[in-house]
Coordinates of C-alpha atoms in Angstrom, one line a residue:
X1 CA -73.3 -131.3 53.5
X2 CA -74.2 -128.1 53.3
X3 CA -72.7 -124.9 54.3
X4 CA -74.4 -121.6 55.8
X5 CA -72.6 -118.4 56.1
X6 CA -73.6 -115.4 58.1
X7 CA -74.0 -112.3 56.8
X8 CA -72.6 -109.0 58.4
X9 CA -75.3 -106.6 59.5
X10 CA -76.1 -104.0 57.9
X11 CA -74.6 -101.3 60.6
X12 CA -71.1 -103.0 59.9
X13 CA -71.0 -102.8 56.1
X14 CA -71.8 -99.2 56.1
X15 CA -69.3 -98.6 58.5
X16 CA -66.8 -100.3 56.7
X17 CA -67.5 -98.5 53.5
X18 CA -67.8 -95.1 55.3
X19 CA -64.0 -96.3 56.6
X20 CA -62.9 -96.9 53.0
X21 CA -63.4 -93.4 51.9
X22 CA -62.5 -91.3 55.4
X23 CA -58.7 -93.2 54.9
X24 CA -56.6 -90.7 53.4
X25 CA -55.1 -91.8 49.8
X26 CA -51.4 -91.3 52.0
X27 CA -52.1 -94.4 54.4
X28 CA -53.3 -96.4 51.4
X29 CA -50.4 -95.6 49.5
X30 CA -47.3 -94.0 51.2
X31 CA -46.1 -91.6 49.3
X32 CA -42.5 -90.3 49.9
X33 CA -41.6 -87.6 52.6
X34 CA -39.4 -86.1 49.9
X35 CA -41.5 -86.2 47.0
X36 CA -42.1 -82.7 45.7
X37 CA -39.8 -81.4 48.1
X38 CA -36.5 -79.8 48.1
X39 CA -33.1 -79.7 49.7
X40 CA -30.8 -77.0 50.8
X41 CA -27.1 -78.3 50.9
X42 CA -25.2 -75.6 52.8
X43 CA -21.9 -74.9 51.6
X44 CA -19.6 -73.0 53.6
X45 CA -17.9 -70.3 51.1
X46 CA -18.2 -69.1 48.1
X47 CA -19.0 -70.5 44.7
X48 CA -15.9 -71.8 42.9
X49 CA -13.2 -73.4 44.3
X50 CA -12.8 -77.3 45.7
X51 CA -15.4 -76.6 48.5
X52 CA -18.1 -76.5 45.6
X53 CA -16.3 -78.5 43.3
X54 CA -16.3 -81.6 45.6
X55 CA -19.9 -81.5 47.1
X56 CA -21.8 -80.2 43.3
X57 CA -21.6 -84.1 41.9
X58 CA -23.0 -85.5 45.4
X59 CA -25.7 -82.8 45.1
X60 CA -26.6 -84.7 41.2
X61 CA -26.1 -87.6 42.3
X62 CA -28.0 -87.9 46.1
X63 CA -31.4 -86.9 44.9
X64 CA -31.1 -90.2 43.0
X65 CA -31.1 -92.7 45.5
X66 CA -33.6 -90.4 47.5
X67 CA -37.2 -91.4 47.8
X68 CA -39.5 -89.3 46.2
X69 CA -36.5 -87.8 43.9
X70 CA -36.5 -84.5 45.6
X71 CA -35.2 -81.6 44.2
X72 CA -31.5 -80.6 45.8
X73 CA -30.1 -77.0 45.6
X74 CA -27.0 -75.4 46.4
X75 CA -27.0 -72.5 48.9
X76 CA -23.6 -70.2 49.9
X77 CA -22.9 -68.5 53.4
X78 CA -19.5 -67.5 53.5
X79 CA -17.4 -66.3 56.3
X80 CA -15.7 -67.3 59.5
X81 CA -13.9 -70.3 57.4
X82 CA -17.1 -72.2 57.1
X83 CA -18.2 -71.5 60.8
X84 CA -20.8 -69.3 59.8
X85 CA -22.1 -71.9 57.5
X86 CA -22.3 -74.5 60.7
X87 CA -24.2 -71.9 62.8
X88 CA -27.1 -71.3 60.3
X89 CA -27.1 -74.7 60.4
X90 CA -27.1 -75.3 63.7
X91 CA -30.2 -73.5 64.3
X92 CA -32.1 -75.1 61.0
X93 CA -35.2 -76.4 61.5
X94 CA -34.3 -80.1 61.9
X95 CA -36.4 -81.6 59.0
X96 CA -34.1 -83.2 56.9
X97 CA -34.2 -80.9 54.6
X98 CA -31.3 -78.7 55.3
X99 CA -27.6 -80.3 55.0
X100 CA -24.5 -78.7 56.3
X101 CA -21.0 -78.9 53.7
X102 CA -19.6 -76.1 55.8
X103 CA -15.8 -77.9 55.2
X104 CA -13.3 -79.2 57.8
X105 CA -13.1 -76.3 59.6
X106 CA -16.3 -76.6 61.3
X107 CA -15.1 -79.4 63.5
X108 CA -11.9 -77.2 64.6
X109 CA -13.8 -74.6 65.7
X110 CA -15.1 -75.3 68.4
X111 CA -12.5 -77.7 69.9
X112 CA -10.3 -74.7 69.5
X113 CA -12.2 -71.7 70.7
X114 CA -12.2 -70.0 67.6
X115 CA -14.4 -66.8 67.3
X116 CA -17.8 -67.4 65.6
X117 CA -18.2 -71.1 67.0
X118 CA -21.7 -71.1 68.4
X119 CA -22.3 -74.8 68.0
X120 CA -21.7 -78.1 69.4
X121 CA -19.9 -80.3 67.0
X122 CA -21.5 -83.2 69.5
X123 CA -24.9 -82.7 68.4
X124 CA -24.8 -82.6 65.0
X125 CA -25.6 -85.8 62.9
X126 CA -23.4 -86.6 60.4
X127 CA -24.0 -88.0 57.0
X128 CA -20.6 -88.4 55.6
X129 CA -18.2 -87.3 53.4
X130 CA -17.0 -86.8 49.9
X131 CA -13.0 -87.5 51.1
X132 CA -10.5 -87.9 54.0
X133 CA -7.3 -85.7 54.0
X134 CA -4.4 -87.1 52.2
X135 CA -1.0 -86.8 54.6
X136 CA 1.1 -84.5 55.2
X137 CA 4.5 -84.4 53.4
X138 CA 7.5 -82.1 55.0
X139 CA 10.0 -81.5 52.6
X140 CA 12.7 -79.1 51.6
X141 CA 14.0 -77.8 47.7
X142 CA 17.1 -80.3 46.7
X143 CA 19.2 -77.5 46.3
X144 CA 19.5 -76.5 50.1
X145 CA 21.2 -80.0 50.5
X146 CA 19.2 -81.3 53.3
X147 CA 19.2 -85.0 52.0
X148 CA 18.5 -86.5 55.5
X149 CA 17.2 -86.1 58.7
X150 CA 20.2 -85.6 60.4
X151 CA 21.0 -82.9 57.8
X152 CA 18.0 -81.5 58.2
X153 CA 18.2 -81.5 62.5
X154 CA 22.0 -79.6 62.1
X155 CA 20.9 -77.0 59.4
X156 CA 20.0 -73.7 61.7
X157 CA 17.6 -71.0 60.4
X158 CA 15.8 -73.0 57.6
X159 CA 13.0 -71.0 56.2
X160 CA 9.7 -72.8 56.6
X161 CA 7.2 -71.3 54.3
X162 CA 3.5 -71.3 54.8
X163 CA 0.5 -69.8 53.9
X164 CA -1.7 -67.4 56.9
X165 CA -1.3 -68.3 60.5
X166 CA -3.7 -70.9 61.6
X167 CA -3.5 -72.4 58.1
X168 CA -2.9 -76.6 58.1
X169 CA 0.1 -76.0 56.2
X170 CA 1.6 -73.5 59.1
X171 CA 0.4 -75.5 61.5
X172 CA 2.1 -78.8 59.7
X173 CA 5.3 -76.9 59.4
X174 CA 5.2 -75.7 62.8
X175 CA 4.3 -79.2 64.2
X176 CA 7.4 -81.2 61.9
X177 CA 10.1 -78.3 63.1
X178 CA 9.1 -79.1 66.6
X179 CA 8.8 -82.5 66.8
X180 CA 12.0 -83.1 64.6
X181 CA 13.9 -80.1 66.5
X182 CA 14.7 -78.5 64.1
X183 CA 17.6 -75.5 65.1
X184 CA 15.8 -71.6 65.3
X185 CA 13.5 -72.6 62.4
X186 CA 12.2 -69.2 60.6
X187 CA 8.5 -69.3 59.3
X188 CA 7.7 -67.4 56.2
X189 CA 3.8 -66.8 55.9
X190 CA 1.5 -65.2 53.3
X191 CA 1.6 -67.4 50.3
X192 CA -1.0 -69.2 48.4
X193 CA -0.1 -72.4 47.0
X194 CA 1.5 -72.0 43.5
X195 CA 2.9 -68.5 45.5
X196 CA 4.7 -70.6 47.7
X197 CA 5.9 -73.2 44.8
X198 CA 7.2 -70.1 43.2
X199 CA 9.2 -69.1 46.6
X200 CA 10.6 -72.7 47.0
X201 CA 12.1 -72.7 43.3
X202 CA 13.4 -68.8 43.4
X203 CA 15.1 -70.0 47.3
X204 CA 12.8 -67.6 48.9
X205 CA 11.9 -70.5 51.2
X206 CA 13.8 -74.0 52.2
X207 CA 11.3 -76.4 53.3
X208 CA 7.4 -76.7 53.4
X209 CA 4.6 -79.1 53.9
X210 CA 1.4 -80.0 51.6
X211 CA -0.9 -82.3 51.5
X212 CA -1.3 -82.3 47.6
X213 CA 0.5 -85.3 47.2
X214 CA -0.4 -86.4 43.4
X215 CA 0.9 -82.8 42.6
X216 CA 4.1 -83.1 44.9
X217 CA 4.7 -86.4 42.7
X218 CA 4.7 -85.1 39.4
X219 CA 8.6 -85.7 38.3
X220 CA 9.2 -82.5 37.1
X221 CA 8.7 -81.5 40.9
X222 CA 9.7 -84.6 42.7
X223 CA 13.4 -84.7 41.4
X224 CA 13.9 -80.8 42.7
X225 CA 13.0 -81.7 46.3
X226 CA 13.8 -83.8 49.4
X227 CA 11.2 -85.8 51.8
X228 CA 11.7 -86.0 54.7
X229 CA 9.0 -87.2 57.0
X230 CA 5.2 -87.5 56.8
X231 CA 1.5 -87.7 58.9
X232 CA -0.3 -90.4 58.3
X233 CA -4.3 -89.6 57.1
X234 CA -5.8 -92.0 59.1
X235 CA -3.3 -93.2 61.7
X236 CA -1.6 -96.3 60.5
X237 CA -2.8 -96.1 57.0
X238 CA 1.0 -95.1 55.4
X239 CA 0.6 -93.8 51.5
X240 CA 2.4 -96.4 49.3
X241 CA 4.1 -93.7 47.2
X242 CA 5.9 -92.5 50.7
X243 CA 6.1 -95.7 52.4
X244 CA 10.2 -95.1 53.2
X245 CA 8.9 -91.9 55.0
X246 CA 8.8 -92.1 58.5
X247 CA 6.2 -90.7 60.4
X248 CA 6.1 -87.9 62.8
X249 CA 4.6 -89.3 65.6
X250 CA 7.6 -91.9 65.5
X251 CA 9.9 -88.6 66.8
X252 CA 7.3 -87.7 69.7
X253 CA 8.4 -87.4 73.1
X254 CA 5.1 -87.3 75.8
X255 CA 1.5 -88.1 75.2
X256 CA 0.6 -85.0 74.9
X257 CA 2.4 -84.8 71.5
X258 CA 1.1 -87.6 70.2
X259 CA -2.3 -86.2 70.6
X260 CA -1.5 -83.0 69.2
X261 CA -0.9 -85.2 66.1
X262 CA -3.6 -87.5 66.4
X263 CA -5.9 -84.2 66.9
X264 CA -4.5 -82.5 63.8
X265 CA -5.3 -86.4 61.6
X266 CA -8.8 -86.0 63.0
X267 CA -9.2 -82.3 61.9
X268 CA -8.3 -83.4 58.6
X269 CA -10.1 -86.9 58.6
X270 CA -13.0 -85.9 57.2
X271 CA -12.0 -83.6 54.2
X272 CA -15.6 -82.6 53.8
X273 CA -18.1 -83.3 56.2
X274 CA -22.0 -83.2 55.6
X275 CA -24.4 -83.0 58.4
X276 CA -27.7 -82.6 59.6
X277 CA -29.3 -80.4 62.1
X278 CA -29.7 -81.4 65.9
X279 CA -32.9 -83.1 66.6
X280 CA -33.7 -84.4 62.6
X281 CA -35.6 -87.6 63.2
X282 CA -34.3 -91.1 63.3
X283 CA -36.2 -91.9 60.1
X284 CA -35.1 -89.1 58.2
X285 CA -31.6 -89.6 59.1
X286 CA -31.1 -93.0 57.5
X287 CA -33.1 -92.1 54.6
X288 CA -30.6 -89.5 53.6
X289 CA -27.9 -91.7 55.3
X290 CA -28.6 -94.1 53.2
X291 CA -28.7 -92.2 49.9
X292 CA -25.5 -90.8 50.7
X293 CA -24.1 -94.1 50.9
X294 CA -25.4 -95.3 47.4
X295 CA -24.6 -91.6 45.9
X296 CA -20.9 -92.3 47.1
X297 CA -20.7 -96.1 45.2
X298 CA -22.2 -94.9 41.9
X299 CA -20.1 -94.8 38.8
X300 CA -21.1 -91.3 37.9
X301 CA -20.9 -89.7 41.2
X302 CA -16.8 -91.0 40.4
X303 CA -17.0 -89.4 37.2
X304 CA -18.1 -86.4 37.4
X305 CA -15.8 -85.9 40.6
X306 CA -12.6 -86.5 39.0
X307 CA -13.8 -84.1 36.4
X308 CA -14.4 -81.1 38.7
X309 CA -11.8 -82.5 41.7
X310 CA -9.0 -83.6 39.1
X311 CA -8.8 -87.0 41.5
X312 CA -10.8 -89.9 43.0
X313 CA -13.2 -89.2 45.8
X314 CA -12.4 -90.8 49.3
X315 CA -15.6 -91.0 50.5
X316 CA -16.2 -92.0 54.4
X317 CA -20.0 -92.5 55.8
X318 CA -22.0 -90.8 58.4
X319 CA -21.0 -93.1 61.2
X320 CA -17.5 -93.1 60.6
X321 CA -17.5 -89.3 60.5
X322 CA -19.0 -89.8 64.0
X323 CA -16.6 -91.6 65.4
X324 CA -14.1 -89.2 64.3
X325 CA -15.5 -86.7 65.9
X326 CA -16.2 -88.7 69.3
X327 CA -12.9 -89.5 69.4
X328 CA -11.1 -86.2 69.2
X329 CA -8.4 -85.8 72.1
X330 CA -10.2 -83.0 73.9
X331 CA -7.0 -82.6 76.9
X332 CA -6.9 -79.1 77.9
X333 CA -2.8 -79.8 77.7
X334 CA -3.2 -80.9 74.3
X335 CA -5.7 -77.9 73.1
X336 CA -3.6 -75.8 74.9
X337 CA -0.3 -76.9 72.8
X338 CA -2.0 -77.6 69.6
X339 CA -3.5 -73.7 69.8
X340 CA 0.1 -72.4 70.4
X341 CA 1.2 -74.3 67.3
X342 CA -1.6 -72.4 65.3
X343 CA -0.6 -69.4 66.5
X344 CA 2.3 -67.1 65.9
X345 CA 5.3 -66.6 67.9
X346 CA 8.1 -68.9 69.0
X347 CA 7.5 -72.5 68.9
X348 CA 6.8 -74.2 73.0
X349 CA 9.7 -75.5 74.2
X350 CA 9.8 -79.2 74.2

């Protein structure tokens, strides 16, 4: 048997080959969006400090697990506590080559009303984050003798120290003396940290909160102080090394001050936040979403973190970061009490 094929007329092949050369080289082969591009991380403040410190190894260490290995820089806008930072990048142009490390105050900001906040927190699209805050530890120098809570509660006048109003660690010490009614508490502000170490050992101060936890543990500090009571960082999630604290939200008294608590953990969640511009496409979004995700898992990214950080990353991804932020208590009762923490002036009245 024999077989007869048909061949294609003439007007078909040429258009064929005609076809082969009008398709550009890009749709033969896809070459990556990124490639030969580069990418402007944000960071809200200056150079130096943990705000650079934590996001420079992501910045080695993203382009990596990038497509196209683009090219990733670091750029500074300081002011307005990272806010400033978050409004530049607010109004990027959304092509996935802008990322936002303007800190954990840019999710405050606008909850709170605070000046400079000309962006929605809603729109943004997070990527992730380097860590999630550690909790908060309320504790007082050994040698005021306030070695329980009920100590603590009958003691009148104790000097909280703090750093500026506003600052987490007023707002922390504000928050424990409230909650744990503690008798016509005196807050003492305008230290830095080591200032305010410095205060607790000379008795300038009685009590203080920090969140530096691996520091507060060291025993050369531990055995000079009293601990009291802590925050979790997440809810529910206690710190081994302070499991026989209790936590504060155990001493609330309404709803309202629970939230205030839980609103204070979210603020804190994510330690570092990285985001992306409103409107930044889909695809674009779990390319670097992805990256992130890889960056955050590789042994060097670890590394070179606890060189410049001096302890191991926490890292969180974009959608958790999300859901953090969709699930802020946004009550204008507890805004209203959680800004009257922050602010000076007698503590509200339980």
């Amino acid at each position: 048997m024999s077989c007869k094929t048909r061949s294609l007329p003439a007007w078909m092949l040429a258009l064929g080959i005609a076809g082969a050369w009008l398709v550009p080289d890009r749709a033969l082969s896809q070459s990556p969006y990124y490639e030969g591009k580069t990418i402007a991380i944000i960071r809200g403040g200056g150079p130096g400090g943990s705000g650079e410190f934590q996001v420079r190894p992501l910045a080695t260490y993203l382009k990596k697990y990038i497509p196209g290995n683009p090219h990733v820089a670091l750029e500074f806008a300081t002011g307005a506590a990272g806010r400033k930072a978050a409004n530049q990048l607010y109004r990027a142009k959304p092509d996935g080559l802008t990322i936002g490390s303007a800190g954990g105050g840019v999710i405050p900001g606008p909850i709170l009303g605070l000046p400079g906040s000309n962006y929605n927190i809603d729109k943004f699209i997070w990527l992730g984050s380097t860590e999630i805050g550690n909790p908060y530890i309320f504790f007082s120098r050994k040698e005021a003798g306030l070695d329980s809570l009920e100590k603590l509660r009958r003691a009148s006048g104790i000097r909280i120290g703090a750093h500026a109003v506003g600052h987490s660690v007023y707002v922390t010490g504000r928050l424990f003396a409230r909650v744990l009614e503690l008798k016509e508490p005196r807050f003492v502000v305008g230290f830095t940290d080591p200032e305010l170490d410095i205060a607790m050992a000379n008795a300038e101060v009685d009590a203080r909160t920090t969140s530096n936890v691996d520091t507060l543990l060291r025993k050369d500090i531990a055995e000079k102080l009293h601990f009291h009571a802590t925050i979790m960082n997440p809810k529910g999630k206690s710190d081994a090394r302070f499991a026989n604290l209790p936590d504060l939200e155990r001493f609330t008294k309404t709803d309202t001050e629970r939230k205030v608590i839980d609103l204070f953990r979210a603020f804190q969640y994510p330690r570092w936040p990285l985001h992306l511009p409103p409107g930044t496409p889909k695809e674009l979004v779990q390319i670097l979403r992805e990256a992130m995700a890889k960056a955050f898992k590789d042994p060097g990214f670890h590394e070179d973190f606890r060189k410049l950080m001096g302890r191991e990353p926490t890292p969180i991804n974009g959608e958790d970061v999300e859901r953090a932020v969709k699930e802020l208590p946004r009550e204008a009762e507890v805004i209203a009490l959680y800004k009257k923490l922050a602010e000076s002036g007698p503590l509200p009245p339980r």
